[in-house]
Coordinates of C-alpha atoms and ligand atoms in Angstrom, one line a residue:
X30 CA 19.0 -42.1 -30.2
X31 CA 17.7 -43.1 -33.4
X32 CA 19.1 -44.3 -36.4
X33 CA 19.3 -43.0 -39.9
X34 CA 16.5 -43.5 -42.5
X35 CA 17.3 -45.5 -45.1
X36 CA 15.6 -44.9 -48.9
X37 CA 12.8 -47.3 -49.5
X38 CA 15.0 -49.3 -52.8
X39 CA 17.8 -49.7 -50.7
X40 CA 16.4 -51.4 -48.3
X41 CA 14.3 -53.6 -50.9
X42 CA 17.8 -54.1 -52.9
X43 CA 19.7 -56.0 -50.0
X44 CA 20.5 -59.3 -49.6
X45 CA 19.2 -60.7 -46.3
X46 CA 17.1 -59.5 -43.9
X47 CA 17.6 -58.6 -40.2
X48 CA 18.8 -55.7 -38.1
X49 CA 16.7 -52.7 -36.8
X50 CA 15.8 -50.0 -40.2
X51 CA 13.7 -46.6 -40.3
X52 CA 11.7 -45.6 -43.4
X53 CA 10.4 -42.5 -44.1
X54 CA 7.3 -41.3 -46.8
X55 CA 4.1 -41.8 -47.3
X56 CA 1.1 -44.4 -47.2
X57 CA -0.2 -45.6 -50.2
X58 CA -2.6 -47.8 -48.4
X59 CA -3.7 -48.9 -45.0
X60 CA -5.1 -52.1 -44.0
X61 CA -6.3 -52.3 -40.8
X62 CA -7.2 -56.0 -39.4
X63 CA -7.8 -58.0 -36.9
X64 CA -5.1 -56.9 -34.6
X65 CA -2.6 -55.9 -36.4
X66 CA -2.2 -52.7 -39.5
X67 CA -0.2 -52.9 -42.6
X68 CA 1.3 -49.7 -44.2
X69 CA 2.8 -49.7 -47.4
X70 CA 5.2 -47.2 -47.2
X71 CA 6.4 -45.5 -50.8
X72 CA 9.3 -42.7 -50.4
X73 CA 9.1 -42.4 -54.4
X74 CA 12.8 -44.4 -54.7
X75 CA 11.1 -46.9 -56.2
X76 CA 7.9 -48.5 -57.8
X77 CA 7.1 -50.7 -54.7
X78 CA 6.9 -49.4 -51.1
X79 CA 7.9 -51.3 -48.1
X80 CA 5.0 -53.2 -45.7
X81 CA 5.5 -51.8 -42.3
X82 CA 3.5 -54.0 -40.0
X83 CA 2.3 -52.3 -37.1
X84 CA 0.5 -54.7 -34.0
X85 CA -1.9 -53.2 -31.0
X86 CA 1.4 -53.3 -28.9
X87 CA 2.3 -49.9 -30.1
X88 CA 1.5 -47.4 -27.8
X89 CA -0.6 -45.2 -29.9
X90 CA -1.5 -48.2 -32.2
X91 CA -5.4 -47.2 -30.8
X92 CA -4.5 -43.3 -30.5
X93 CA -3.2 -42.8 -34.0
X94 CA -2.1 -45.6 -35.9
X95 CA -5.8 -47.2 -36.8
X96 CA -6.5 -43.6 -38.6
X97 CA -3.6 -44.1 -40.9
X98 CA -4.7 -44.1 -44.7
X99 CA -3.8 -43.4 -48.2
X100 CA -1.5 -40.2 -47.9
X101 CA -0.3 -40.1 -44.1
X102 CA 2.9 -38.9 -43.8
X103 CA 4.8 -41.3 -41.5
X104 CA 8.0 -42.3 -40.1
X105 CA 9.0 -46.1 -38.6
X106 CA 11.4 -48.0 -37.1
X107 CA 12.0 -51.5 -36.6
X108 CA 13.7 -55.2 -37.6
X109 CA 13.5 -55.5 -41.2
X110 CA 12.3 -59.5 -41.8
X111 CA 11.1 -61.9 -44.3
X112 CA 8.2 -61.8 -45.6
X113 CA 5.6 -64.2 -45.6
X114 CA 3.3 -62.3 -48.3
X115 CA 3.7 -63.1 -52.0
X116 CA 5.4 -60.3 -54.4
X117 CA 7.8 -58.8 -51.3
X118 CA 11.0 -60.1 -50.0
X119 CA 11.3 -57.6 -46.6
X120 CA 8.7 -55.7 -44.2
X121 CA 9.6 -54.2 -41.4
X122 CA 7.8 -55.2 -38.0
X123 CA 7.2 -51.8 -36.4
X124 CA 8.8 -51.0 -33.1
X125 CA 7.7 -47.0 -33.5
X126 CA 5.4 -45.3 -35.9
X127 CA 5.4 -41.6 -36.0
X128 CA 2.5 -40.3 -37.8
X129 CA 4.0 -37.0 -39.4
X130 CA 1.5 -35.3 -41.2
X131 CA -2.1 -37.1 -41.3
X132 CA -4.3 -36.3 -44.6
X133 CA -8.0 -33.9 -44.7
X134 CA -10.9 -35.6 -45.6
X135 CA -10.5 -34.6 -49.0
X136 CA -7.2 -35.8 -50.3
X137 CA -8.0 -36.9 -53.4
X138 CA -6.0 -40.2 -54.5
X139 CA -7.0 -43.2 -53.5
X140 CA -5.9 -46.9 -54.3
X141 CA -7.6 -46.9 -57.6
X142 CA -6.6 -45.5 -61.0
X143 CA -7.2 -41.6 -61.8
X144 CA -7.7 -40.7 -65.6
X145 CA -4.7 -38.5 -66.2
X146 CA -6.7 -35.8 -66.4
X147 CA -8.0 -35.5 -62.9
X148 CA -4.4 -36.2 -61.8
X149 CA -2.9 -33.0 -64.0
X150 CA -5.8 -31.4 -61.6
X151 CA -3.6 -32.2 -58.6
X152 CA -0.1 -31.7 -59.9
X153 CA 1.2 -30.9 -56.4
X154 CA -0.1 -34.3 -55.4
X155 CA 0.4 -36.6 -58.4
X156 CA 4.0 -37.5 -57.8
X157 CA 2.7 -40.0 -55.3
X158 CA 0.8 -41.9 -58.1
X159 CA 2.7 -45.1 -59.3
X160 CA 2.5 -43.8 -62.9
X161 CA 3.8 -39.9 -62.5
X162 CA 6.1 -41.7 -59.5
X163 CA 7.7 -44.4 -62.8
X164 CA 7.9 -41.5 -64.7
X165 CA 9.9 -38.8 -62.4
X166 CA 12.0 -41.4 -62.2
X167 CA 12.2 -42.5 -65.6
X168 CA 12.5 -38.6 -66.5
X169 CA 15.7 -38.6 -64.2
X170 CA 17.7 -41.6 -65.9
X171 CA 16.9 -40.2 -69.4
X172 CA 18.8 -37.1 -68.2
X173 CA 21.7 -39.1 -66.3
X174 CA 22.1 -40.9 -69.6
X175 CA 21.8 -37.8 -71.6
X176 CA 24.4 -36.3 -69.9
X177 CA 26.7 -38.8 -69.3
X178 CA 26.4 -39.8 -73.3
X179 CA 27.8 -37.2 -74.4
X180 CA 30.6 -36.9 -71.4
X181 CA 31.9 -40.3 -72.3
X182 CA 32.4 -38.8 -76.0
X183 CA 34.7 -35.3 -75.3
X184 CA 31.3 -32.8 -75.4
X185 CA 31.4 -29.7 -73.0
X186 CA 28.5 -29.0 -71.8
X187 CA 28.0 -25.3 -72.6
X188 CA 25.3 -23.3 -70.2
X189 CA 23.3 -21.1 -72.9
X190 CA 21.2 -18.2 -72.1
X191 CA 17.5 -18.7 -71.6
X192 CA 16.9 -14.9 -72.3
X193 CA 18.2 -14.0 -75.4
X194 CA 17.8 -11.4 -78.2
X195 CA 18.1 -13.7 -81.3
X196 CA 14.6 -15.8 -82.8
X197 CA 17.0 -18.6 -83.7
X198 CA 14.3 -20.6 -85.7
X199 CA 13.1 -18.0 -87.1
X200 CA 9.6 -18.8 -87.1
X201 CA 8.4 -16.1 -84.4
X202 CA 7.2 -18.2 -81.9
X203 CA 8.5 -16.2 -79.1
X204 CA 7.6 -15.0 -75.6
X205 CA 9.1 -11.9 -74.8
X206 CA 10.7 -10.7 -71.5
X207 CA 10.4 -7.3 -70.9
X208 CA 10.1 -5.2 -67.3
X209 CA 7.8 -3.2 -68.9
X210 CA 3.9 -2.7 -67.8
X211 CA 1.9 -2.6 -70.9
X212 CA -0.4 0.1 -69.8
X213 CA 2.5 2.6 -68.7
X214 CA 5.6 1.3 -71.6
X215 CA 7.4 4.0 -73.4
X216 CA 6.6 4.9 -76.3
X217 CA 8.8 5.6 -79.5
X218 CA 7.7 9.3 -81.6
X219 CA 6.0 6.6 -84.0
X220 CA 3.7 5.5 -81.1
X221 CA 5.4 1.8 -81.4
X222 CA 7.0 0.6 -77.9
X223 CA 10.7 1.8 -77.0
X224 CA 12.3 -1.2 -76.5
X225 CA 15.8 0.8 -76.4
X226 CA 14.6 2.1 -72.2
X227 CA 13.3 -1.6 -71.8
X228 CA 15.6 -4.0 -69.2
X229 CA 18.3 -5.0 -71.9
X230 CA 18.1 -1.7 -74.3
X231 CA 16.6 -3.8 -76.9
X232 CA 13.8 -6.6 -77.4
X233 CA 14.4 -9.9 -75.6
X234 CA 13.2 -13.0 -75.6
X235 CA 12.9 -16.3 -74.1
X236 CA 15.1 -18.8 -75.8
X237 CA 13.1 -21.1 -79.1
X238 CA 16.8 -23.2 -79.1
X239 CA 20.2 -22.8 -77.7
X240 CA 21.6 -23.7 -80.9
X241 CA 23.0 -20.2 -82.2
X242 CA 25.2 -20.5 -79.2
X243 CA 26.0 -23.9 -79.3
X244 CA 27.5 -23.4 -82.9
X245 CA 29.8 -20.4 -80.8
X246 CA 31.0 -23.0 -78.5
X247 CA 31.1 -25.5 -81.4
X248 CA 33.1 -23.4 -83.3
X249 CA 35.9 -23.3 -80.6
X250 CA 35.6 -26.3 -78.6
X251 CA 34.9 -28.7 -81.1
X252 CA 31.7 -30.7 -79.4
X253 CA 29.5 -28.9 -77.1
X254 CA 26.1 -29.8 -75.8
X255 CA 23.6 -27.4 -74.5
X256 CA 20.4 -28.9 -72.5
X257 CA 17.8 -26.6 -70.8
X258 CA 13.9 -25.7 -70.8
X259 CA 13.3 -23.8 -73.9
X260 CA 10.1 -21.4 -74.7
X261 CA 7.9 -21.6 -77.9
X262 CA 4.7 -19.4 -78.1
X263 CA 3.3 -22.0 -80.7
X264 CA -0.6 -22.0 -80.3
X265 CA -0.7 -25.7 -80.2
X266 CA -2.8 -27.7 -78.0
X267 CA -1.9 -31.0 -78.9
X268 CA -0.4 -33.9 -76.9
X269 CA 3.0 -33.6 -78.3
X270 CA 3.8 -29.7 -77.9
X271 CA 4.5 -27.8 -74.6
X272 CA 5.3 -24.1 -74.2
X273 CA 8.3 -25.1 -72.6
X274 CA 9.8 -28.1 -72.8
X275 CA 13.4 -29.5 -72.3
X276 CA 15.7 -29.5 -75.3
X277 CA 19.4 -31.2 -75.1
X278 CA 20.8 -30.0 -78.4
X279 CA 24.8 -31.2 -79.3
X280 CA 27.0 -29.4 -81.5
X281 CA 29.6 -30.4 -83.3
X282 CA 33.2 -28.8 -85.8
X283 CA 34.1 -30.4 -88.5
X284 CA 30.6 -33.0 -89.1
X285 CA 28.2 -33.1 -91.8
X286 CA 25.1 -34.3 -92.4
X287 CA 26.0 -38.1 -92.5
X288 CA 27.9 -37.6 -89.7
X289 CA 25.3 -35.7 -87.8
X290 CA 22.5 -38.3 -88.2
X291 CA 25.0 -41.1 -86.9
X292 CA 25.4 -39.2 -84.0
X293 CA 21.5 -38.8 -83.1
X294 CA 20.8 -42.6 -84.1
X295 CA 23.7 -43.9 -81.6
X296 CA 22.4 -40.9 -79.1
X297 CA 18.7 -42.3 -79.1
X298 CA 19.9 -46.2 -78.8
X299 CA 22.0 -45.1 -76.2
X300 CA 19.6 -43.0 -74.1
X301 CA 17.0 -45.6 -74.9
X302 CA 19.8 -48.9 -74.0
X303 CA 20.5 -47.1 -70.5
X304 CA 17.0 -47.0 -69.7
X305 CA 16.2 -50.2 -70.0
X306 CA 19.2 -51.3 -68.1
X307 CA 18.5 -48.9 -65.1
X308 CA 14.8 -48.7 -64.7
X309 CA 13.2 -52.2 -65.5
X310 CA 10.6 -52.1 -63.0
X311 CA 9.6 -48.6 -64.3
X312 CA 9.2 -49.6 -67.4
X313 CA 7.4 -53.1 -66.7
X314 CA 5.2 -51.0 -65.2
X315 CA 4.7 -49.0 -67.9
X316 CA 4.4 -52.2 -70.3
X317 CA 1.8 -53.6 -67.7
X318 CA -0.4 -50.7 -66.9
X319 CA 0.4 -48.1 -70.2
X320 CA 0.5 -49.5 -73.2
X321 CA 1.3 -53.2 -74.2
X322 CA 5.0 -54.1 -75.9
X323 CA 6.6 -50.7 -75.2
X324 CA 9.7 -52.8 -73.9
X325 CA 10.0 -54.7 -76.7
X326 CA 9.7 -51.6 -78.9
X327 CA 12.7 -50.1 -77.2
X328 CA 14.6 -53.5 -77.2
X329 CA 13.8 -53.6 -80.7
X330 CA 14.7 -49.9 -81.8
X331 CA 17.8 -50.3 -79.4
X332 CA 19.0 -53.7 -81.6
X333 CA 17.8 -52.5 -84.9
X334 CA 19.8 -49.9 -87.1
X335 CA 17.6 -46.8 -87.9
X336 CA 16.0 -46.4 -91.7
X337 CA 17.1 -43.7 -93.7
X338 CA 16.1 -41.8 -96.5
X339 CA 15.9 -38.3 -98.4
X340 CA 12.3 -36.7 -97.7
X341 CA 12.3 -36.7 -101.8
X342 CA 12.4 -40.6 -101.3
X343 CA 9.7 -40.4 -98.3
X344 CA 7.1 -38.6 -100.8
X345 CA 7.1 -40.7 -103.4
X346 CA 6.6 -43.7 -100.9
X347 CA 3.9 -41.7 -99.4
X348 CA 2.6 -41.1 -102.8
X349 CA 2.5 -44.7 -103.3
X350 CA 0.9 -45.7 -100.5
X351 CA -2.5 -45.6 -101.4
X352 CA -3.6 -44.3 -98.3
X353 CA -5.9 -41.2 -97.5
X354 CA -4.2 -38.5 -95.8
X355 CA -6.0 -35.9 -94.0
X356 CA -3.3 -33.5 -95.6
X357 CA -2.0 -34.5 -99.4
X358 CA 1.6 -35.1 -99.9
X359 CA 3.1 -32.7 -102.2
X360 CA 6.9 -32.1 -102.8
X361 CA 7.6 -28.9 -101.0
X362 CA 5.0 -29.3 -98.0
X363 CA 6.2 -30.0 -94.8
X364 CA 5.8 -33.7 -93.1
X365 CA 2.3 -33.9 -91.2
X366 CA 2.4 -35.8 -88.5
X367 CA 0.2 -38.8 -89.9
X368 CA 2.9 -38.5 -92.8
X369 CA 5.6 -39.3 -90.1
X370 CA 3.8 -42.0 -88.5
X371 CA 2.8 -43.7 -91.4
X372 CA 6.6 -44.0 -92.9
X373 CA 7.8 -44.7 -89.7
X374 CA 5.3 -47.3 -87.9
X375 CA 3.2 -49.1 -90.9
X376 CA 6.0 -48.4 -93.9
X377 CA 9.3 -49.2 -92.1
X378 CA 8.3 -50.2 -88.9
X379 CA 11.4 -48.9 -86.9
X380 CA 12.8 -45.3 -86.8
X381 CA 13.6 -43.7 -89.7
X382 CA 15.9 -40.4 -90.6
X383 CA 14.3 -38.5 -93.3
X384 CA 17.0 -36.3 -94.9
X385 CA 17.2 -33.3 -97.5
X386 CA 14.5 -31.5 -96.7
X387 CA 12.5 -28.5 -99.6
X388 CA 14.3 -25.3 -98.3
X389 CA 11.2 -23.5 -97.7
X390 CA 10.1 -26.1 -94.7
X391 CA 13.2 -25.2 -92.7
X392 CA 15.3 -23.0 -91.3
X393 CA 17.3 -20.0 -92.5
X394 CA 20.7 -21.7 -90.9
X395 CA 21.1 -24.8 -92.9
X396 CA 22.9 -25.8 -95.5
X397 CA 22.3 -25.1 -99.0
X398 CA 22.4 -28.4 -101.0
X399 CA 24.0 -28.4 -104.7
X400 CA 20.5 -28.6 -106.3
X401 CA 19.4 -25.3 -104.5
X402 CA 15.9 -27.3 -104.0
X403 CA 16.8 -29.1 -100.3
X404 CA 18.7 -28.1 -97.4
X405 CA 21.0 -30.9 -95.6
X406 CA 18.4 -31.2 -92.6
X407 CA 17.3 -34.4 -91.2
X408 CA 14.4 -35.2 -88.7
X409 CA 14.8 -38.7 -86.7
X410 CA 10.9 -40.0 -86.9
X411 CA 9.8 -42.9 -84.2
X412 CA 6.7 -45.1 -84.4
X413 CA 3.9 -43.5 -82.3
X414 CA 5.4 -40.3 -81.9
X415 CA 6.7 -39.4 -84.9
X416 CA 9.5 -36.6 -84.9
X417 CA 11.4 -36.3 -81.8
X418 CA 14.8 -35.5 -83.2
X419 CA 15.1 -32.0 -85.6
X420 CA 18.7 -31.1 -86.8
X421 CA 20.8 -30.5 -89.4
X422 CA 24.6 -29.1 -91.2
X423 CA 24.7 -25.8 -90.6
X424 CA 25.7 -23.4 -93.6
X425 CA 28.7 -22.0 -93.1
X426 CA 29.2 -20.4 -96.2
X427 CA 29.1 -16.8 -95.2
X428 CA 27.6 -15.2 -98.7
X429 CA 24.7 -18.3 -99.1
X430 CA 24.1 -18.1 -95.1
X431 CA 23.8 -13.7 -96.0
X432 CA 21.8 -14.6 -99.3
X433 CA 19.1 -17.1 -97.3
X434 CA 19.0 -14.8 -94.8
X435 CA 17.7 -11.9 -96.7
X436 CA 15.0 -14.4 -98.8
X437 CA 13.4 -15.0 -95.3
X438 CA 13.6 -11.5 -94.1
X439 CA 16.5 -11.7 -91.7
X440 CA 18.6 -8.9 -91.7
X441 CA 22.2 -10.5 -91.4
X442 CA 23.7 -7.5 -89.4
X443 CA 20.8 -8.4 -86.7
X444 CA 22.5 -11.3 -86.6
X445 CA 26.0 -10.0 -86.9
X446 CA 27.8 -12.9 -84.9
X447 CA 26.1 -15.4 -86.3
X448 CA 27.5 -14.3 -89.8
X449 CA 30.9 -13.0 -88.1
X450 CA 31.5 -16.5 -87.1
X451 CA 31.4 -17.5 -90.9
X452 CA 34.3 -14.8 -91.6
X453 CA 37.0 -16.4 -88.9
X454 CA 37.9 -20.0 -89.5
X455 CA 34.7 -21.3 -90.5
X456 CA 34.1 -24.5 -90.5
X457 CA 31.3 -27.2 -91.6
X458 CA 29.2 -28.1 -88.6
X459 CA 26.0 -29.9 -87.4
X460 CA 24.1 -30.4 -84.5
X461 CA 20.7 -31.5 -83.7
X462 CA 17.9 -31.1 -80.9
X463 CA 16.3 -33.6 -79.2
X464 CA 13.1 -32.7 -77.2
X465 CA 13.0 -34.8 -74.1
X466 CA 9.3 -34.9 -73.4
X467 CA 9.2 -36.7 -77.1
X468 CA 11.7 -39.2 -75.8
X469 CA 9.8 -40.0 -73.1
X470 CA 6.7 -40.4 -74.6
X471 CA 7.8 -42.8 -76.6
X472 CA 10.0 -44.7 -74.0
X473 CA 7.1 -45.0 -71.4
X474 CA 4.5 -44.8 -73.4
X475 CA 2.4 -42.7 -72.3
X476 CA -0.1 -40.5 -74.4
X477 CA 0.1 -36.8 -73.8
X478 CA 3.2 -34.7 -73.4
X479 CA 1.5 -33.2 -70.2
X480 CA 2.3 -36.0 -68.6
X481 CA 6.0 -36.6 -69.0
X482 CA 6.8 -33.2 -67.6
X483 CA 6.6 -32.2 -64.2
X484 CA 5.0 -29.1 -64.3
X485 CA 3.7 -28.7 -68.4
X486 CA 3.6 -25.1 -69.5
X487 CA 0.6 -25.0 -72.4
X488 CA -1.8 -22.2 -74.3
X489 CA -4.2 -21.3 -70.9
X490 CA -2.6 -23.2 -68.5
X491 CA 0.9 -22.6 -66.4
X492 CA -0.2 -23.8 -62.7
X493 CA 2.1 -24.0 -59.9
Ligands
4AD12 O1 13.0 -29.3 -84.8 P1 13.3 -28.3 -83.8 O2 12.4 -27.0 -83.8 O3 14.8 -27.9 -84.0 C1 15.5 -26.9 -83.3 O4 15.1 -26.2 -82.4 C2 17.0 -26.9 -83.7 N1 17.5 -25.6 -83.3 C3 17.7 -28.0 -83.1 C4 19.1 -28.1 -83.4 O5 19.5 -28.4 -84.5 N2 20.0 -27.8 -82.5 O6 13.1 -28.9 -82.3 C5 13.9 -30.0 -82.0 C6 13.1 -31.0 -81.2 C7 12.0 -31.6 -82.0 O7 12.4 -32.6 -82.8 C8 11.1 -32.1 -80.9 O8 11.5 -33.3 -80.4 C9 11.3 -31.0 -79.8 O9 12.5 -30.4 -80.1 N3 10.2 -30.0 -79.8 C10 9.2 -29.9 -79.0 N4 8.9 -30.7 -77.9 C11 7.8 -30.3 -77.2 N5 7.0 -29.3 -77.5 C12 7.3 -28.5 -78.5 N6 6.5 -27.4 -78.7 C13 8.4 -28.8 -79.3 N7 9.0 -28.2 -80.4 C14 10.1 -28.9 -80.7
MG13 MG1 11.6 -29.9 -86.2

């Protein structure tokens, strides 16, 4: 008989002690005195583990129990009790110890802190880190709150395809997925692959955004929300961009632009509110051993109403600053990062929505302002991180969407949908995308995107 294993936070979140408990995970040390062993036993429910203390009495205390270190699998029973160490209220006094899977000589984490580089080395092992531990969990909440966000507001969420035939940013940055072997493809009479005899019958892709779709379910359900791993070919090997990274993108009937940046400041103080409520000792962790005053930041950004202003406005502050940019500010140049960062962490010092973007920075679907010169976009830029929010109105003006197609080489009947959507009760809409690694950088902070997703996808490397 034997009774059922409790999660580690459970049994650290009750009220009193007492009765007979079993625990199940791993060591993430073993101390071996005088006479008596203590395990602390991590099941990855929560920051701290539980002390198991184990005493000679044990039947195979001498047999097996004195081997246990970092990394053993084990599995224990006994009375959960007071504890008379400092910084735990419970351990358990072992009755049984089952040691489940001992570790080889060479399992590489020990008590000690790994650079983040040696632990992306071990990706199958670094979940039983403290940090990538926080952060799993930390990565599961953002989600929760992600989801349940926009459940509490009327949005459907709306499953959109990961392989898809459209480029919907436009910007080429695609992976394709084909069946065909490179050496033995068909070939058209022009010697160019036949895609028409590929899979699908014509070229496909992994999805850049789901947000072509999401303006379909928009368009008919009012407020949709599509959130999945989406694919970008971008040769970038810096510590904010991934190959594939998790986008939740919401869509929305009858918003514009004003409307559309409310929406992603009280979605980011939300998502950002819920974490701190639910994963405190995460995140004191993270303030501890990560970086200095990153709960304050998000108590701050959470109480504080975002900036806003046109990018017109941002470039002339950024022309005022006096500082030296590694790239020059010019009207009609995209934001650089170090642009972003400046406006957002030394000018206004709290998030900022930069609106109204040149129409040559962005994409083909957004609407045309009055002036010609902007397009209603707007980016959401945080301190340290800089954008981690892209959106915008859509233009649903079906001869300006046709007429800013063709000026950026699209051919509109590739996109015939798209366009047909614009002929049958078309409405305004907006939508934005919000890339989830970004969010957690800047709500744990940590340093590099590789780090915030479980298995990072970048240019030369896709382990596991
Ligand atoms: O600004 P982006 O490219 O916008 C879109 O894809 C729109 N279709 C969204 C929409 O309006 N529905 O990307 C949106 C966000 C960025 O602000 C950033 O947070 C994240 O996605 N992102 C990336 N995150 C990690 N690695 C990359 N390579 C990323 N590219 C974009
Ligand atoms: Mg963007």
């Amino acid at each position: 008989m034997s009774e059922t294993p409790e999660r580690v936070a459970t049994l650290l979140a009750r009220e009193s002690a007492g009765g007979r408990v079993r625990v199940q995970g791993w060591c993430k040390t073993a101390r071996h005195g005088k006479g008596v062993s203590f395990l602390e036993v991590s099941d990855g429910s929560s920051m701290a583990g539980i002390q198991v203390v184990a005493e000679p009495g044990l039947a195979n205390y001498e047999s097996e129990l004195l081997a246990l270190r970092t990394g053993c699998a084990v599995d224990a029973t006994g009375e959960l009790v007071e504890s008379p160490a400092q910084g735990q209220r419970f351990e358990i006094r072992a009755a049984r110890v089952e040691v489940v899977g001992g570790v080889g000589d060479d399992y590489p984490l020990q008590k000690k802190r790994h650079s983040f580089e040696f632990l992306r080395e071990v990706g199958h092992l670094r979940f039983r880190t403290n940090t990538l531990g926080a952060l799993a969990r930390v990565r599961h909440a953002a989600s929760r709150a992600i989801r349940s966000f926009f459940d509490a507001r009327g949005f459907l969420e709306l499953h959109t395809p990961i392989i898809t035939a459209s480029d919907a940013e436009g910007a080429g940055a695609l992976f394709r997925a084909t069946i065909f072997d490179p050496a033995t493809a068909p070939k058209t009479v022009e010697g160019t692959t036949d895609w028409t005899q590929d899979f699908f019958g014509r070229p496909t892709f992994l999805t850049v955004s789901g947000q072509l779709e999401a303006e379909i379910g928009a368009l008919a359900l009012s407020k949709v929300y599509t959130f999945g791993p989406t694919f970008r070919a971008e040769n970038s090997n810096t510590s904010r961009h991934l190959a594939e990274f998790w986008m939740v993108e919401p869509e929305v009937a009858f918003l514009d632009l004003d409307g559309d940046a409310a929406l992603a400041e009280a979605f980011v103080r939300a998502v950002l509110g819920e974490l701190l409520e639910r994963c405190g000792e995460d995140l004191a962790f993270f303030d501890e051993r990560v970086l200095k005053g990153v709960v304050e930041t998000l108590e701050h950004v959470v109480a504080t109403p975002f900036e806003r202003m046109t990018y017109t406005d941002a470039v002339a502050r950024l022309e005022k600053s006096g500082k030296a940019f590694e790239f020059p500010v010019a009207w009609g140049a995209d934001l650089q990062s170090e642009h972003e960062r400046w406006l957002t962490e030394e000018h206004v010092k709290r998030p900022v929505i930069v609106t109204n973007y040149p129409r040559g920075v962005k994409a083909f679907y957004m609407y045309l302002d009055d002036d010609e010169r902007t397009v209603r976009a707007m980016d959401v830029l945080v301190p340290r991180v800089g954008e981690i929010v892209g959106g915008s109105q859509r233009e649903h003006r079906l001869p300006v969407l046709e007429r800013r197609m063709r000026e950026v080489g699209i051919d509109p009947a590739a996109l015939g949908w798209y366009c047909d959507l614009r002929r049958h009760g078309s409405v305004p809409h907006a939508g934005f995308g919000l890339g989830l690694e970004r969010l957690l950088l800047f709500a744990t902070g940590l340093g590099n995107v590789r780090d915030v997703i479980p298995f990072p996808r970048t240019p030369g490397s896709a382990e596991y």
